[in-house]
Short mmCIF file of C-alpha atoms in Angstrom, two decimals:
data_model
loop_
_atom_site.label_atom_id
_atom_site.label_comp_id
_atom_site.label_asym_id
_atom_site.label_seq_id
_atom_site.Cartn_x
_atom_site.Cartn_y
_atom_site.Cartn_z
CA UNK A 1 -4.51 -36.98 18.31
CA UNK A 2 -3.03 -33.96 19.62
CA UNK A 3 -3.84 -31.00 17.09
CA UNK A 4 -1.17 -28.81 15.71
CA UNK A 5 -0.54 -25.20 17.33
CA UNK A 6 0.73 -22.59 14.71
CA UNK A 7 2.32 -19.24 14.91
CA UNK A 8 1.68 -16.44 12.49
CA UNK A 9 5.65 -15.41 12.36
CA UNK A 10 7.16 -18.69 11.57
CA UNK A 11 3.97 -20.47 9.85
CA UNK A 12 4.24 -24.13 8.14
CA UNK A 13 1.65 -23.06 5.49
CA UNK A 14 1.63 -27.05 4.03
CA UNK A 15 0.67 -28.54 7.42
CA UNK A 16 -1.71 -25.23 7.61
CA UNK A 17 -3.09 -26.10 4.38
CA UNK A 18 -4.09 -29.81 5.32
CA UNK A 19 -4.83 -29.36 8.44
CA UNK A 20 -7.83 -26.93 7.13
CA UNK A 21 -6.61 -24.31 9.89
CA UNK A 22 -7.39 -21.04 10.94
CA UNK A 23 -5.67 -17.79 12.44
CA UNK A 24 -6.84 -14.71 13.30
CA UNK A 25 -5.44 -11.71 15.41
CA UNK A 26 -4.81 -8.27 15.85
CA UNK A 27 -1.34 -6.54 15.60
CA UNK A 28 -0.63 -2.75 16.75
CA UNK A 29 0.01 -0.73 13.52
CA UNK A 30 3.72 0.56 14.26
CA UNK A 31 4.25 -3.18 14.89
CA UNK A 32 4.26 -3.44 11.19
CA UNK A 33 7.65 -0.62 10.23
CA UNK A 34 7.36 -0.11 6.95
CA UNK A 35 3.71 0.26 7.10
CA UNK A 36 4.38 2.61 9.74
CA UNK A 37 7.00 4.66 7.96
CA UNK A 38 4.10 5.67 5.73
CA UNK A 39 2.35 7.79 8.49
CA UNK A 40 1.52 11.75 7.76
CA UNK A 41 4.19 13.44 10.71
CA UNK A 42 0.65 14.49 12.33
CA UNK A 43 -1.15 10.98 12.90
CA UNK A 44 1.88 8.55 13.57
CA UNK A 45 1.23 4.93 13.80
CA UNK A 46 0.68 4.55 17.27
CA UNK A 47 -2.15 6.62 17.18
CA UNK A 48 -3.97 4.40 14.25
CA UNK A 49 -6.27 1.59 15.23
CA UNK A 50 -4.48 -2.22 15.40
CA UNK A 51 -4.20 -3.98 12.08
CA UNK A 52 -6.67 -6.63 11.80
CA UNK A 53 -6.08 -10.30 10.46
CA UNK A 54 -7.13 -13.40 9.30
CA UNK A 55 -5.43 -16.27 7.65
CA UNK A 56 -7.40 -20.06 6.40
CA UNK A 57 -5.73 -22.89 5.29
CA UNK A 58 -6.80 -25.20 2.66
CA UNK A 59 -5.63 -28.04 0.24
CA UNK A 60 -7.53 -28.48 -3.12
CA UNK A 61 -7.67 -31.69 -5.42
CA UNK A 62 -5.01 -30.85 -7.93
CA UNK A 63 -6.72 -31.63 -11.23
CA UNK A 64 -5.53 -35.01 -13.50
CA UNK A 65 -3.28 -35.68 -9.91
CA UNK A 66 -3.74 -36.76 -6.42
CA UNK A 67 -1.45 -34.33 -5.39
CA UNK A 68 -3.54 -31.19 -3.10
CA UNK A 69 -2.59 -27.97 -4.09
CA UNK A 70 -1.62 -25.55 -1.00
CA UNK A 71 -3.68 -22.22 -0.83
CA UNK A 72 -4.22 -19.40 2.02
CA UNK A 73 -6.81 -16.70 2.17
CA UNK A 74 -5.16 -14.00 3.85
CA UNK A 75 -8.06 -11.68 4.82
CA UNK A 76 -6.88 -8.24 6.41
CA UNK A 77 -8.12 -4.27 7.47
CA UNK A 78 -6.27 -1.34 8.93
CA UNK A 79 -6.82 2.14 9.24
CA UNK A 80 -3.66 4.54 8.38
CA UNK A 81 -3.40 8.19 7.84
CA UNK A 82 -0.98 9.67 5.14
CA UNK A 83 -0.05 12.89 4.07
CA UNK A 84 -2.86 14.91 1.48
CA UNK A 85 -1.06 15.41 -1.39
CA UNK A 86 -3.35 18.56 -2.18
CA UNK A 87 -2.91 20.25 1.39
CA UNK A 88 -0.25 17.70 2.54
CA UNK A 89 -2.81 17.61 6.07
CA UNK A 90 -3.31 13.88 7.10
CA UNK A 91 -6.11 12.04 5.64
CA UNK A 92 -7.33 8.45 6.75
CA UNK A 93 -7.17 5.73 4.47
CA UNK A 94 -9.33 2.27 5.49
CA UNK A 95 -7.50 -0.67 3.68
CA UNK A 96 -9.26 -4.02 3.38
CA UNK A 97 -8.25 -6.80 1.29
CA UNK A 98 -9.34 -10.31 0.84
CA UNK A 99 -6.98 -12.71 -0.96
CA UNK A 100 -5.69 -16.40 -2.02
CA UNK A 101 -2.49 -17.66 -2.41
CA UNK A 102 -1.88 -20.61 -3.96
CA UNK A 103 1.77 -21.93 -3.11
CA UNK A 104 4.17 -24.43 -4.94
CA UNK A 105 6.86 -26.18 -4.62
CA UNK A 106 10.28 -23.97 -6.54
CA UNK A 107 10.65 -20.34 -7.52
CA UNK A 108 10.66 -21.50 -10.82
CA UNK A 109 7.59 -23.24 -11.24
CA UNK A 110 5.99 -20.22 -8.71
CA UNK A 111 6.81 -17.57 -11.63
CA UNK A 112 5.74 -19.75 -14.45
CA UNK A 113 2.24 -20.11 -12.86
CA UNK A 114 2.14 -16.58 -11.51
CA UNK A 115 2.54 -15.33 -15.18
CA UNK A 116 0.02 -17.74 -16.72
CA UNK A 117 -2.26 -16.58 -13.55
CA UNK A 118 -5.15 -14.77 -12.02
CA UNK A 119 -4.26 -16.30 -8.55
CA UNK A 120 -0.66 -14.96 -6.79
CA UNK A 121 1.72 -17.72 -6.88
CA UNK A 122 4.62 -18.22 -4.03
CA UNK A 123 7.39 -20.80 -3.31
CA UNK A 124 6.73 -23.03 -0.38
CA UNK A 125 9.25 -22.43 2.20
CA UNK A 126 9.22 -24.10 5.38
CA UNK A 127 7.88 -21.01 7.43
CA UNK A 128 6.31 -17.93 6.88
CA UNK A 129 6.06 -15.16 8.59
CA UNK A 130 2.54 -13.70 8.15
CA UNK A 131 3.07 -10.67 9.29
CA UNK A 132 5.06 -9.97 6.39
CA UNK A 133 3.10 -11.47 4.55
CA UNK A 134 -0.06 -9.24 6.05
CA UNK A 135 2.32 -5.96 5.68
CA UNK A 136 3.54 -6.65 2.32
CA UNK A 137 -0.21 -6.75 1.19
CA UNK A 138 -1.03 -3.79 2.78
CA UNK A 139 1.99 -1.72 1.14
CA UNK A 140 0.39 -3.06 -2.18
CA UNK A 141 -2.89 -2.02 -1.10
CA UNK A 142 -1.97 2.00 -0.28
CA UNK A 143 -3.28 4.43 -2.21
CA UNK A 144 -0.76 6.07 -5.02
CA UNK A 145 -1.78 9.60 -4.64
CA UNK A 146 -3.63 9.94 -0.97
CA UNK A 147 -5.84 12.82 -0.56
CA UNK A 148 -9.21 14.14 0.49
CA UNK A 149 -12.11 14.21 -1.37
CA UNK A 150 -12.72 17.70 0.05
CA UNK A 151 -9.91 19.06 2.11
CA UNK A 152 -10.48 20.23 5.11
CA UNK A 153 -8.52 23.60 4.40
CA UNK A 154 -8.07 25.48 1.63
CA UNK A 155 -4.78 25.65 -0.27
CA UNK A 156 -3.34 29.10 0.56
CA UNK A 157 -2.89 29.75 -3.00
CA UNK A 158 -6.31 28.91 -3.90
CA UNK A 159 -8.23 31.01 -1.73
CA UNK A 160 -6.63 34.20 -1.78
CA UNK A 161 -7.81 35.97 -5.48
CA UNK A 162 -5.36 38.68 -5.64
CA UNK A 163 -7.27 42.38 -6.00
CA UNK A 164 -7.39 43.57 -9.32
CA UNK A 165 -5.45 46.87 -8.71
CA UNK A 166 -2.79 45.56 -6.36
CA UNK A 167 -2.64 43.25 -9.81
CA UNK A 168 -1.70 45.98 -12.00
CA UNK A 169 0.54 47.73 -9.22
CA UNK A 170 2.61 44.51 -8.94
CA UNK A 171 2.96 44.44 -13.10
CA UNK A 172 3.84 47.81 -13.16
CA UNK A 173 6.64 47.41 -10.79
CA UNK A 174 8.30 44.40 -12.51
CA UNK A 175 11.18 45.59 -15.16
CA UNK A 176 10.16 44.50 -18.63
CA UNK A 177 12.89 42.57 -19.78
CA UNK A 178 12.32 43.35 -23.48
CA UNK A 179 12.53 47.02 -21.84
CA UNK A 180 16.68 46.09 -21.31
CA UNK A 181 16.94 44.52 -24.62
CA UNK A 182 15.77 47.39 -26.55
CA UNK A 183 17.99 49.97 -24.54
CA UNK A 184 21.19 47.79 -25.58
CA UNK A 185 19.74 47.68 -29.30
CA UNK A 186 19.80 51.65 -29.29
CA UNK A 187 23.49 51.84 -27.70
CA UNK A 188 24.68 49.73 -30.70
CA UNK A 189 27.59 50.93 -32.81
CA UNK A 190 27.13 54.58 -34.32
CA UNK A 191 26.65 54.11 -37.83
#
């Protein structure tokens, strides 16, 4: 028996699934767009290291059933660089993430289970592209506020402690504004 060939873009995860199979592969990071579009101006995408991947197929004993439940362990790793948001200079990010899918047959039944569920539940469909897939995960895996634990420069407002006399000069020369209200008190009506 001939064995099956599969493609990461248009994937039949079922036949993956039973067939206990395997994929792994590299993909360049601006391969991956909105990924990409994440990239500090400095360190664009082309310059990061290729997005790593993994996928493994396997079909579980459905409990009470002799249905086998569909499941893929997406495994992935990529290095990115995003904008500081302390000194907005790029800092790198490593990203790994390990996880199972389980997959069913309807949308419906997919967010019933997902609700009820640890594990992330998707609709079958007859292909897949894992490299959404593989993208999508990564989005979800970004970090909310990136920075440094030290930057690497200091914020010009933070290292600069202005001189105590240039201080004072710079408060002397700024009008009061109470200054204005109390000369337009005095010009009131003569009584």
């Amino acid at each position: 028996m001939k064995a099956r060939v599969f493609t990461p873009h248009k994937l039949d995860v079922e036949a993956f699934a039973r067939d206990g199979a395997s994929l792994q592969g590299e993909w360049p990071a601006q391969a991956l767009s909105r990924l990409a579009d994440s990239a500090a101006p400095e360190a664009p995408a082309s310059a990061w290291p290729a997005v790593r991947w993994s996928l493994e197929g396997e079909a579980r004993a459905e409990p009470r059933s002799s249905d086998k439940q569909i499941w893929l362990h997406l495994e992935a790793s990529a290095r990115v660089s995003l904008t500081c948001q302390r000194c907005l200079q790029p800092v790198s990010e490593d990203l790994n993430l390990s996880r199972w899918f389980r997959f069913v047959r309807g949308e419906e039944e997919a967010a019933s289970l997902d609700a009820d569920s640890e594990d992330d539940v998707l609709a079958l469909t007859r292909s897949l592209d894992a490299q959404e897939l593989v993208e999508d995960e990564l989005l979800l895996a970004l970090p909310l506020v990136p920075r440094h634990e030290t930057c690497p420069e200091p914020l010009p407002h933070s290292n600069a402690e202005p001189d105590e006399e240039a201080g004072e000069a710079q408060e002397d020369e700024r009008p009061n504004p109470f200054a204005a209200l109390a000369a337009l008190k005095g010009r009131g009506p003569a009584q």
